[in-house]
Short mmCIF file of C-alpha atoms in Angstrom, two decimals:
data_model
loop_
_atom_site.label_atom_id
_atom_site.label_comp_id
_atom_site.label_asym_id
_atom_site.label_seq_id
_atom_site.Cartn_x
_atom_site.Cartn_y
_atom_site.Cartn_z
CA UNK A 1 -18.82 -22.89 17.24
CA UNK A 2 -17.72 -20.69 14.34
CA UNK A 3 -14.19 -20.66 15.78
CA UNK A 4 -13.71 -24.33 14.91
CA UNK A 5 -15.14 -24.00 11.40
CA UNK A 6 -12.52 -21.47 10.26
CA UNK A 7 -9.65 -22.54 7.96
CA UNK A 8 -6.91 -24.01 10.10
CA UNK A 9 -3.40 -22.58 10.04
CA UNK A 10 -1.07 -25.21 11.47
CA UNK A 11 1.46 -22.54 12.46
CA UNK A 12 -0.96 -21.20 15.08
CA UNK A 13 -1.17 -24.45 17.05
CA UNK A 14 1.11 -23.56 19.97
CA UNK A 15 -0.08 -19.97 20.10
CA UNK A 16 -3.74 -21.05 20.35
CA UNK A 17 -2.92 -23.16 23.41
CA UNK A 18 -1.93 -20.03 25.34
CA UNK A 19 -4.80 -17.68 24.47
CA UNK A 20 -8.49 -17.31 25.18
CA UNK A 21 -10.28 -18.37 21.95
CA UNK A 22 -13.43 -16.51 23.02
CA UNK A 23 -11.71 -13.13 22.60
CA UNK A 24 -12.65 -11.31 19.36
CA UNK A 25 -8.99 -10.55 18.72
CA UNK A 26 -8.18 -14.26 18.65
CA UNK A 27 -11.06 -14.87 16.26
CA UNK A 28 -9.63 -12.11 14.05
CA UNK A 29 -6.23 -13.81 14.04
CA UNK A 30 -7.85 -17.11 13.02
CA UNK A 31 -9.78 -15.42 10.21
CA UNK A 32 -6.61 -13.71 9.02
CA UNK A 33 -4.30 -16.71 9.40
CA UNK A 34 -6.65 -18.98 7.46
CA UNK A 35 -6.42 -16.80 4.33
CA UNK A 36 -2.69 -17.23 3.76
CA UNK A 37 -3.04 -17.01 -0.02
CA UNK A 38 -4.17 -13.39 0.43
CA UNK A 39 -1.10 -12.20 2.35
CA UNK A 40 1.73 -14.74 2.26
CA UNK A 41 3.69 -13.62 -0.80
CA UNK A 42 7.24 -13.96 -2.05
CA UNK A 43 9.66 -11.12 -2.70
CA UNK A 44 8.58 -10.50 -6.31
CA UNK A 45 4.88 -10.32 -5.45
CA UNK A 46 5.45 -8.03 -2.48
CA UNK A 47 7.31 -5.57 -4.69
CA UNK A 48 4.78 -5.82 -7.52
CA UNK A 49 1.90 -5.13 -5.11
CA UNK A 50 3.76 -2.20 -3.47
CA UNK A 51 3.63 -3.98 -0.12
CA UNK A 52 7.39 -3.45 -0.14
CA UNK A 53 9.55 -0.94 -1.98
CA UNK A 54 12.86 -1.59 -3.72
CA UNK A 55 14.84 0.27 -1.07
CA UNK A 56 13.35 -1.95 1.66
CA UNK A 57 15.15 -4.93 0.11
CA UNK A 58 18.32 -3.22 -1.10
CA UNK A 59 20.18 -5.35 1.46
CA UNK A 60 19.16 -8.58 -0.31
CA UNK A 61 20.36 -9.32 -3.86
CA UNK A 62 17.44 -10.47 -5.99
CA UNK A 63 17.65 -14.30 -6.06
CA UNK A 64 16.36 -14.24 -9.64
CA UNK A 65 19.66 -12.64 -10.70
CA UNK A 66 21.57 -15.73 -9.58
CA UNK A 67 22.32 -17.87 -12.66
CA UNK A 68 22.39 -20.96 -10.40
CA UNK A 69 18.75 -20.39 -9.46
CA UNK A 70 16.48 -22.72 -11.48
CA UNK A 71 13.99 -19.85 -11.78
CA UNK A 72 16.58 -17.20 -12.69
CA UNK A 73 15.71 -14.33 -14.97
CA UNK A 74 16.57 -14.72 -18.62
CA UNK A 75 20.07 -13.36 -19.13
CA UNK A 76 21.13 -13.82 -15.50
CA UNK A 77 24.93 -13.95 -15.35
CA UNK A 78 27.66 -14.49 -12.81
CA UNK A 79 28.89 -10.93 -13.35
CA UNK A 80 25.41 -9.53 -12.77
CA UNK A 81 24.95 -11.65 -9.66
CA UNK A 82 28.28 -10.53 -8.23
CA UNK A 83 27.39 -6.89 -8.91
CA UNK A 84 24.03 -7.36 -7.15
CA UNK A 85 25.77 -8.88 -4.12
CA UNK A 86 28.26 -6.01 -3.99
CA UNK A 87 25.45 -3.45 -4.13
CA UNK A 88 23.56 -5.25 -1.36
CA UNK A 89 26.66 -5.41 0.85
CA UNK A 90 27.30 -1.70 0.37
CA UNK A 91 23.71 -1.03 1.38
CA UNK A 92 24.22 -3.04 4.57
CA UNK A 93 27.45 -1.19 5.36
CA UNK A 94 25.64 2.14 5.00
CA UNK A 95 22.88 1.03 7.36
CA UNK A 96 25.38 -0.22 9.95
CA UNK A 97 27.24 3.11 9.84
CA UNK A 98 23.92 4.85 10.52
CA UNK A 99 23.29 2.53 13.50
CA UNK A 100 26.75 3.34 14.85
CA UNK A 101 25.93 7.05 14.75
CA UNK A 102 22.63 6.45 16.54
CA UNK A 103 24.46 4.41 19.18
CA UNK A 104 26.95 7.22 19.78
CA UNK A 105 24.56 10.18 19.60
CA UNK A 106 21.12 8.98 20.71
CA UNK A 107 21.12 5.73 22.62
CA UNK A 108 21.93 7.06 26.07
CA UNK A 109 19.37 9.88 25.88
CA UNK A 110 16.58 7.56 24.74
CA UNK A 111 17.43 4.51 26.85
CA UNK A 112 14.63 4.87 29.42
CA UNK A 113 12.07 5.12 26.62
CA UNK A 114 13.67 2.22 24.73
CA UNK A 115 13.43 -0.03 27.78
CA UNK A 116 9.76 0.81 28.35
CA UNK A 117 8.91 0.19 24.70
CA UNK A 118 10.78 -3.11 24.48
CA UNK A 119 7.76 -5.08 25.71
CA UNK A 120 5.27 -2.27 26.29
CA UNK A 121 4.72 -0.35 23.07
CA UNK A 122 0.96 -0.80 23.52
CA UNK A 123 1.11 1.24 26.70
CA UNK A 124 2.64 4.14 24.79
CA UNK A 125 -0.18 4.04 22.25
CA UNK A 126 -3.00 3.86 24.82
CA UNK A 127 -1.46 6.68 26.86
CA UNK A 128 -1.09 8.77 23.72
CA UNK A 129 -4.82 8.51 22.91
CA UNK A 130 -5.78 8.66 26.61
CA UNK A 131 -7.75 5.46 26.94
CA UNK A 132 -7.81 2.27 29.00
CA UNK A 133 -9.69 -1.00 29.38
CA UNK A 134 -12.35 0.31 31.77
CA UNK A 135 -13.24 3.43 29.75
CA UNK A 136 -13.11 2.03 26.22
CA UNK A 137 -12.91 -1.78 26.22
CA UNK A 138 -13.62 -2.15 22.49
CA UNK A 139 -10.85 0.27 21.59
CA UNK A 140 -8.48 -1.86 23.65
CA UNK A 141 -9.77 -4.95 21.85
CA UNK A 142 -9.11 -3.22 18.52
CA UNK A 143 -5.52 -2.70 19.64
CA UNK A 144 -5.41 -6.38 20.61
CA UNK A 145 -6.63 -7.22 17.10
CA UNK A 146 -3.66 -5.27 15.75
CA UNK A 147 -1.30 -7.29 17.89
CA UNK A 148 -2.96 -10.60 16.98
CA UNK A 149 -2.86 -10.01 13.21
CA UNK A 150 0.59 -8.44 13.44
CA UNK A 151 2.14 -11.31 15.35
CA UNK A 152 0.91 -13.81 12.77
CA UNK A 153 1.96 -11.65 9.80
CA UNK A 154 5.38 -10.37 10.73
CA UNK A 155 6.64 -13.70 12.04
CA UNK A 156 5.80 -15.25 8.67
CA UNK A 157 7.91 -12.61 6.94
CA UNK A 158 10.72 -13.02 9.46
CA UNK A 159 11.04 -16.68 8.55
CA UNK A 160 10.76 -15.81 4.85
CA UNK A 161 13.59 -13.25 4.76
CA UNK A 162 15.70 -14.51 7.70
CA UNK A 163 17.86 -11.41 7.99
CA UNK A 164 20.56 -11.52 10.63
CA UNK A 165 20.61 -8.88 13.36
CA UNK A 166 22.98 -5.94 12.84
CA UNK A 167 24.90 -6.75 16.01
CA UNK A 168 25.75 -10.15 14.49
CA UNK A 169 27.57 -8.39 11.66
CA UNK A 170 28.89 -5.57 13.85
CA UNK A 171 29.32 -6.73 17.47
CA UNK A 172 30.53 -3.23 18.33
CA UNK A 173 26.92 -2.05 18.26
CA UNK A 174 26.67 -3.81 21.63
CA UNK A 175 22.93 -3.68 22.38
CA UNK A 176 22.52 -3.34 26.16
CA UNK A 177 19.92 -6.10 26.08
CA UNK A 178 18.81 -8.58 23.45
CA UNK A 179 18.90 -8.84 20.52
CA UNK A 180 15.92 -11.17 20.09
CA UNK A 181 16.75 -14.60 18.73
CA UNK A 182 14.38 -14.31 15.74
CA UNK A 183 15.32 -12.60 12.45
CA UNK A 184 15.59 -8.86 12.04
CA UNK A 185 13.36 -8.28 8.99
CA UNK A 186 10.55 -7.50 9.44
CA UNK A 187 10.57 -5.36 12.57
CA UNK A 188 7.76 -6.42 14.88
CA UNK A 189 7.79 -3.08 16.71
CA UNK A 190 7.55 -1.08 13.48
CA UNK A 191 4.85 -3.32 12.00
CA UNK A 192 2.72 -3.34 15.14
CA UNK A 193 3.10 0.40 15.75
CA UNK A 194 2.10 1.39 12.21
CA UNK A 195 -0.63 -1.24 11.88
CA UNK A 196 -2.33 -0.31 15.16
CA UNK A 197 -2.08 3.38 14.27
CA UNK A 198 -3.82 2.71 10.94
CA UNK A 199 -6.57 0.73 12.68
CA UNK A 200 -7.15 3.48 15.25
CA UNK A 201 -7.27 6.15 12.54
CA UNK A 202 -10.32 4.35 11.12
CA UNK A 203 -12.21 5.84 14.08
CA UNK A 204 -13.43 9.32 13.02
CA UNK A 205 -12.84 10.99 16.39
CA UNK A 206 -9.27 9.70 16.57
CA UNK A 207 -8.65 10.55 12.92
CA UNK A 208 -9.75 14.14 13.59
CA UNK A 209 -7.25 14.44 16.45
CA UNK A 210 -4.36 12.30 15.26
CA UNK A 211 -4.85 11.89 11.50
CA UNK A 212 -3.02 13.47 8.60
CA UNK A 213 -2.43 17.24 8.76
CA UNK A 214 -1.11 19.47 6.00
CA UNK A 215 2.64 19.99 6.19
CA UNK A 216 3.93 22.30 7.45
CA UNK A 217 1.21 22.49 10.12
CA UNK A 218 -0.05 26.05 10.32
CA UNK A 219 -1.32 25.85 13.89
CA UNK A 220 -4.69 27.27 12.86
CA UNK A 221 -7.45 26.20 15.27
CA UNK A 222 -10.36 24.14 14.00
CA UNK A 223 -8.35 22.03 11.56
CA UNK A 224 -9.26 18.35 11.61
CA UNK A 225 -6.98 15.48 10.75
CA UNK A 226 -7.84 13.44 7.67
CA UNK A 227 -7.66 9.77 6.82
CA UNK A 228 -4.68 7.97 5.34
CA UNK A 229 -5.43 7.49 1.67
CA UNK A 230 -5.41 3.72 0.93
CA UNK A 231 -4.85 4.48 -2.76
CA UNK A 232 -2.73 7.64 -3.05
CA UNK A 233 -4.43 10.09 -5.39
CA UNK A 234 -2.54 12.27 -7.86
CA UNK A 235 -3.30 14.61 -10.69
CA UNK A 236 -1.37 14.25 -13.95
CA UNK A 237 -0.85 17.35 -16.06
CA UNK A 238 -1.11 17.78 -19.81
CA UNK A 239 2.34 19.16 -20.64
CA UNK A 240 5.62 18.56 -22.45
CA UNK A 241 6.76 16.88 -19.25
CA UNK A 242 3.84 15.24 -17.48
CA UNK A 243 3.87 16.02 -13.74
CA UNK A 244 2.14 13.90 -11.10
CA UNK A 245 1.10 15.87 -8.00
CA UNK A 246 -0.08 14.39 -4.73
CA UNK A 247 -2.20 15.99 -2.05
CA UNK A 248 -0.42 18.55 0.13
CA UNK A 249 -0.99 16.08 2.99
CA UNK A 250 1.15 13.42 1.32
CA UNK A 251 4.88 13.31 0.76
CA UNK A 252 5.57 10.66 -1.85
CA UNK A 253 9.03 9.75 -0.54
CA UNK A 254 10.18 8.84 -4.05
CA UNK A 255 13.64 9.42 -5.51
CA UNK A 256 14.79 10.11 -9.07
CA UNK A 257 14.71 6.88 -11.07
CA UNK A 258 12.12 5.13 -8.88
CA UNK A 259 9.52 3.13 -10.85
CA UNK A 260 5.86 4.21 -10.68
CA UNK A 261 2.57 3.02 -12.17
CA UNK A 262 -0.83 4.68 -12.45
CA UNK A 263 -4.45 3.59 -12.55
CA UNK A 264 -7.66 5.41 -13.43
CA UNK A 265 -9.79 6.62 -10.52
CA UNK A 266 -13.10 5.14 -11.70
CA UNK A 267 -13.27 1.33 -11.66
CA UNK A 268 -13.11 -0.37 -15.04
CA UNK A 269 -16.43 -1.54 -16.48
CA UNK A 270 -17.27 -4.37 -18.83
CA UNK A 271 -19.06 -3.13 -21.95
CA UNK A 272 -20.02 -4.23 -25.43
CA UNK A 273 -19.16 -2.25 -28.58
CA UNK A 274 -21.47 -2.66 -31.57
CA UNK A 275 -19.99 -3.19 -35.00
CA UNK A 276 -22.04 -0.62 -36.85
CA UNK A 277 -22.12 2.98 -38.06
CA UNK A 278 -21.89 4.59 -35.58
CA UNK A 279 -20.43 2.16 -33.04
CA UNK A 280 -22.32 2.24 -29.73
CA UNK A 281 -20.75 1.40 -26.37
CA UNK A 282 -23.23 -0.20 -23.98
CA UNK A 283 -22.87 -0.95 -20.29
CA UNK A 284 -24.95 -3.56 -18.51
CA UNK A 285 -28.48 -2.34 -17.75
CA UNK A 286 -27.58 -2.81 -14.09
CA UNK A 287 -24.88 -0.11 -14.32
CA UNK A 288 -24.73 3.56 -15.22
CA UNK A 289 -21.45 4.58 -16.82
CA UNK A 290 -21.47 8.00 -15.11
CA UNK A 291 -19.84 9.73 -18.08
CA UNK A 292 -20.59 13.14 -19.57
CA UNK A 293 -20.10 14.51 -23.07
CA UNK A 294 -16.42 15.24 -23.66
CA UNK A 295 -15.13 12.73 -21.10
CA UNK A 296 -12.11 10.69 -22.16
CA UNK A 297 -12.29 6.88 -22.41
CA UNK A 298 -10.09 3.97 -23.47
CA UNK A 299 -10.85 0.35 -24.28
CA UNK A 300 -9.02 -2.90 -23.56
CA UNK A 301 -9.53 -6.28 -25.18
CA UNK A 302 -10.78 -8.96 -22.80
CA UNK A 303 -8.37 -11.95 -22.81
CA UNK A 304 -9.82 -14.72 -24.93
CA UNK A 305 -12.48 -12.44 -26.44
CA UNK A 306 -12.55 -11.16 -30.04
CA UNK A 307 -10.34 -8.23 -30.98
CA UNK A 308 -11.64 -4.70 -30.56
CA UNK A 309 -13.83 -3.49 -33.44
CA UNK A 310 -12.52 -1.65 -36.49
CA UNK A 311 -11.14 1.84 -35.72
CA UNK A 312 -11.06 1.15 -31.94
CA UNK A 313 -7.57 0.58 -30.53
CA UNK A 314 -6.17 -0.32 -27.11
CA UNK A 315 -4.49 2.23 -24.78
CA UNK A 316 -2.96 4.71 -25.21
CA UNK A 317 -5.59 5.31 -27.95
CA UNK A 318 -8.07 7.70 -26.34
CA UNK A 319 -11.62 8.54 -27.37
CA UNK A 320 -14.19 11.15 -26.35
CA UNK A 321 -17.83 10.68 -25.33
CA UNK A 322 -20.23 12.42 -27.72
CA UNK A 323 -23.37 14.26 -26.60
CA UNK A 324 -25.53 12.72 -29.34
CA UNK A 325 -27.49 9.64 -28.22
CA UNK A 326 -25.85 9.73 -24.77
CA UNK A 327 -27.91 7.71 -22.27
CA UNK A 328 -27.31 6.42 -18.74
CA UNK A 329 -25.81 3.18 -20.01
CA UNK A 330 -24.74 3.79 -23.63
CA UNK A 331 -22.80 6.32 -25.69
CA UNK A 332 -20.93 6.94 -28.93
CA UNK A 333 -17.27 8.00 -29.21
CA UNK A 334 -15.05 10.10 -31.45
CA UNK A 335 -11.29 10.54 -31.76
CA UNK A 336 -11.60 14.23 -30.80
CA UNK A 337 -13.92 16.11 -28.46
CA UNK A 338 -17.12 16.85 -30.39
CA UNK A 339 -15.82 15.04 -33.49
CA UNK A 340 -17.54 12.63 -35.84
CA UNK A 341 -18.76 9.34 -34.35
CA UNK A 342 -16.54 6.35 -35.09
CA UNK A 343 -17.76 3.84 -37.63
CA UNK A 344 -16.98 0.34 -36.33
CA UNK A 345 -18.49 -1.55 -39.28
CA UNK A 346 -16.10 -4.41 -40.08
CA UNK A 347 -14.18 -4.50 -43.33
CA UNK A 348 -16.41 -6.32 -45.81
CA UNK A 349 -19.60 -5.13 -44.13
CA UNK A 350 -22.13 -7.24 -42.31
CA UNK A 351 -23.56 -6.89 -38.82
CA UNK A 352 -21.65 -9.25 -36.51
CA UNK A 353 -22.52 -9.31 -32.82
CA UNK A 354 -21.18 -6.64 -30.43
CA UNK A 355 -17.66 -7.17 -29.08
CA UNK A 356 -17.13 -7.37 -25.29
CA UNK A 357 -14.43 -5.06 -23.97
CA UNK A 358 -13.16 -3.30 -20.85
CA UNK A 359 -13.98 0.41 -20.51
CA UNK A 360 -11.48 2.72 -18.78
CA UNK A 361 -13.17 5.96 -17.74
CA UNK A 362 -11.15 9.18 -17.65
CA UNK A 363 -7.78 7.37 -17.86
CA UNK A 364 -4.41 9.09 -17.38
CA UNK A 365 -3.38 11.36 -20.27
CA UNK A 366 -1.99 9.60 -23.35
CA UNK A 367 0.57 8.22 -23.91
CA UNK A 368 0.53 7.14 -20.25
CA UNK A 369 -1.03 3.67 -20.01
CA UNK A 370 -2.46 2.16 -16.81
CA UNK A 371 -0.47 -0.63 -15.13
CA UNK A 372 2.64 0.32 -17.15
CA UNK A 373 5.91 1.24 -15.45
CA UNK A 374 7.32 4.77 -15.70
CA UNK A 375 10.10 6.47 -13.78
CA UNK A 376 10.51 9.52 -11.55
CA UNK A 377 12.53 12.33 -13.15
CA UNK A 378 15.09 14.33 -11.20
CA UNK A 379 14.23 17.77 -12.66
CA UNK A 380 11.30 19.34 -10.82
CA UNK A 381 11.20 16.67 -8.10
CA UNK A 382 9.53 18.05 -4.94
CA UNK A 383 8.11 16.54 -1.76
CA UNK A 384 4.69 15.96 -3.31
CA UNK A 385 5.20 16.12 -7.09
CA UNK A 386 7.44 14.61 -9.75
CA UNK A 387 7.97 14.52 -13.48
CA UNK A 388 7.17 11.28 -15.29
CA UNK A 389 9.75 9.73 -17.61
CA UNK A 390 10.45 6.57 -19.55
CA UNK A 391 13.08 3.91 -18.82
CA UNK A 392 15.92 5.98 -20.33
CA UNK A 393 14.96 9.24 -18.62
CA UNK A 394 13.05 10.94 -21.42
CA UNK A 395 10.08 13.04 -20.22
CA UNK A 396 6.61 11.75 -21.10
CA UNK A 397 4.88 14.35 -23.28
CA UNK A 398 1.12 14.45 -22.60
CA UNK A 399 0.35 17.57 -24.63
CA UNK A 400 -3.00 16.83 -26.31
CA UNK A 401 -3.30 16.61 -30.08
CA UNK A 402 -4.11 20.11 -31.25
CA UNK A 403 -2.36 21.73 -28.29
CA UNK A 404 -3.98 23.45 -25.34
CA UNK A 405 -3.70 22.76 -21.64
CA UNK A 406 -6.78 20.92 -20.32
CA UNK A 407 -7.17 20.52 -16.54
CA UNK A 408 -4.96 17.91 -14.91
CA UNK A 409 -6.46 14.42 -14.77
CA UNK A 410 -7.09 12.69 -11.42
CA UNK A 411 -5.47 9.27 -11.19
CA UNK A 412 -4.30 6.74 -8.64
CA UNK A 413 -0.63 6.18 -7.96
CA UNK A 414 -0.11 2.44 -7.53
CA UNK A 415 2.03 2.81 -4.45
CA UNK A 416 2.05 1.93 -0.79
CA UNK A 417 -0.33 4.01 1.39
CA UNK A 418 2.66 4.91 3.62
CA UNK A 419 5.05 5.16 0.67
CA UNK A 420 8.68 6.16 0.93
CA UNK A 421 10.55 7.00 4.10
CA UNK A 422 9.44 10.59 4.50
CA UNK A 423 7.77 12.14 7.50
CA UNK A 424 4.17 11.08 8.10
CA UNK A 425 2.16 14.14 9.11
CA UNK A 426 -0.03 12.24 11.56
CA UNK A 427 0.75 12.39 15.30
CA UNK A 428 -0.26 8.75 15.76
CA UNK A 429 1.86 7.55 12.85
CA UNK A 430 4.68 9.76 14.11
CA UNK A 431 4.53 7.81 17.38
CA UNK A 432 4.75 4.53 15.43
CA UNK A 433 7.83 5.85 13.63
CA UNK A 434 9.40 6.86 16.93
CA UNK A 435 8.90 3.37 18.36
CA UNK A 436 10.57 1.93 15.25
CA UNK A 437 13.46 4.40 15.40
CA UNK A 438 14.13 3.48 19.02
CA UNK A 439 14.78 -0.10 17.94
CA UNK A 440 17.43 1.28 15.60
CA UNK A 441 18.90 3.33 18.44
CA UNK A 442 19.07 0.12 20.47
CA UNK A 443 21.04 -1.48 17.63
CA UNK A 444 18.69 -4.41 16.98
CA UNK A 445 17.08 -3.25 13.71
CA UNK A 446 18.23 -1.65 10.50
CA UNK A 447 16.50 1.40 9.00
CA UNK A 448 15.22 -0.79 6.14
CA UNK A 449 13.58 -3.08 8.71
CA UNK A 450 11.61 -0.14 10.06
CA UNK A 451 10.62 1.16 6.61
CA UNK A 452 9.78 -2.25 5.16
CA UNK A 453 7.58 -3.10 8.14
CA UNK A 454 5.78 0.24 7.82
CA UNK A 455 5.02 -0.62 4.20
CA UNK A 456 3.93 -4.19 4.93
CA UNK A 457 1.59 -2.96 7.68
CA UNK A 458 0.00 -0.47 5.28
CA UNK A 459 -0.41 -3.09 2.55
CA UNK A 460 -2.17 -5.53 4.88
CA UNK A 461 -4.33 -2.73 6.36
CA UNK A 462 -5.47 -1.78 2.87
CA UNK A 463 -6.28 -5.42 1.98
CA UNK A 464 -8.28 -5.83 5.20
CA UNK A 465 -10.37 -2.65 5.17
CA UNK A 466 -10.09 -0.89 1.81
CA UNK A 467 -10.07 -3.54 -0.89
CA UNK A 468 -13.23 -4.74 -2.64
CA UNK A 469 -11.41 -6.87 -5.21
CA UNK A 470 -10.72 -10.63 -5.01
CA UNK A 471 -7.37 -9.80 -3.38
CA UNK A 472 -9.03 -8.52 -0.20
CA UNK A 473 -8.57 -10.21 3.18
CA UNK A 474 -12.03 -10.86 4.66
CA UNK A 475 -12.13 -10.53 8.46
CA UNK A 476 -15.71 -9.77 9.53
CA UNK A 477 -14.85 -9.90 13.23
CA UNK A 478 -12.31 -7.09 12.76
CA UNK A 479 -15.01 -4.90 11.20
CA UNK A 480 -17.34 -5.69 14.10
CA UNK A 481 -14.72 -4.74 16.68
CA UNK A 482 -13.98 -1.54 14.75
CA UNK A 483 -17.68 -0.60 14.72
CA UNK A 484 -17.92 -1.11 18.50
CA UNK A 485 -14.72 0.87 19.08
CA UNK A 486 -15.99 3.73 16.90
CA UNK A 487 -19.12 3.97 19.06
CA UNK A 488 -16.90 4.63 22.10
CA UNK A 489 -15.63 7.86 20.54
CA UNK A 490 -18.58 10.19 19.81
CA UNK A 491 -17.93 13.15 17.55
CA UNK A 492 -20.13 15.76 15.88
CA UNK A 493 -17.93 15.79 12.76
CA UNK A 494 -17.88 13.09 10.06
#
């Protein structure tokens, strides 16, 4: 009966008439489809959430640059709109030239594989992991869940972006069959391939065999694959030019000038700060702050709440936890490690009530501020590290007051889990990329279709399985299927 109590998505009407509603994968699709506010976003939100990257939409001029748009950006002009259209057209021309080269150099050699994958990409995936319905029925149902969610998701984005097929613009691409009548962006094959791969890599035994391996792979026996990081971790150095470094398993795929944002690793906590001498920061009695003497902290004002107390400023102002009077849920702070405790007594004296605030634990080095946009610098750019600069290309100097070179600070890079267009060092994700590339060889998808769909799949995967915030997509049936599928793959390693 639960099937009929789920939120109803009117766009699923015809599809539901042709499927078995008792299948868990169909229940998953209903759970997903009914939460459209959690995944149906416009262009601006997709970019802001890193579900898409700027290069994925280089082919489409930003509608907010059009002065005729009622919601246009302030300062939108005809000249700016024409320049945006010219840049988008040049991007399309470059992609079509790439498709022409693939047609001439690759298509014939890959045609047998292309034909098999046209309507049978699932068979490639199941053969790759050596499974079938009789041996591992729940694993097959997990794959079906990937198809069910994917079909609902990518068709929504197809109707949102409505990109014409490349062979419409360049008939000389001459696909030997097709192209499909629906829009080009997003690519269903790329989305499904990457999304199913991410679901399967949630299973420890499959992750160990087909997960992420350090690049270049050394060939040493006994190495186990690792999970895809839903929130890419970096370390940020204290230096004249701050450098963000990712794990050796992750290529960031960023280019010079690309925008980036950072977030602290530890979740923010709500605290109160007393207005006294010394000021005391107190966490709820239900929480332990987990800080040690010398740890760095920052404070943010809660919207609508009183301003931060005297001598406490917002980021990038950074403070240090003092050893004196340090308890599990309270502490004092100073402006330097081991310095004098800060007096937060208000001007004019008195003992007003404590001020509520947000505590950021071990934030990125000042002057870097969380949720603020910075840019990748060209000097020192490598596959897994980059210098951090401001909007005009000046390096961000994170050298601490008083000098020295403390250890680099762990942080989160607010980016897509499968960011960029670089190689993914996972055999299963490599297979997904190959399926996507074959659609380009066929001449029915652009490279940006493949990359954008890879990023959308990763964004939805993260919201489904690795998000505990209000933005998560809650699909309990998917988690149940995943637990059953995991039990089909015993392993002695975690």
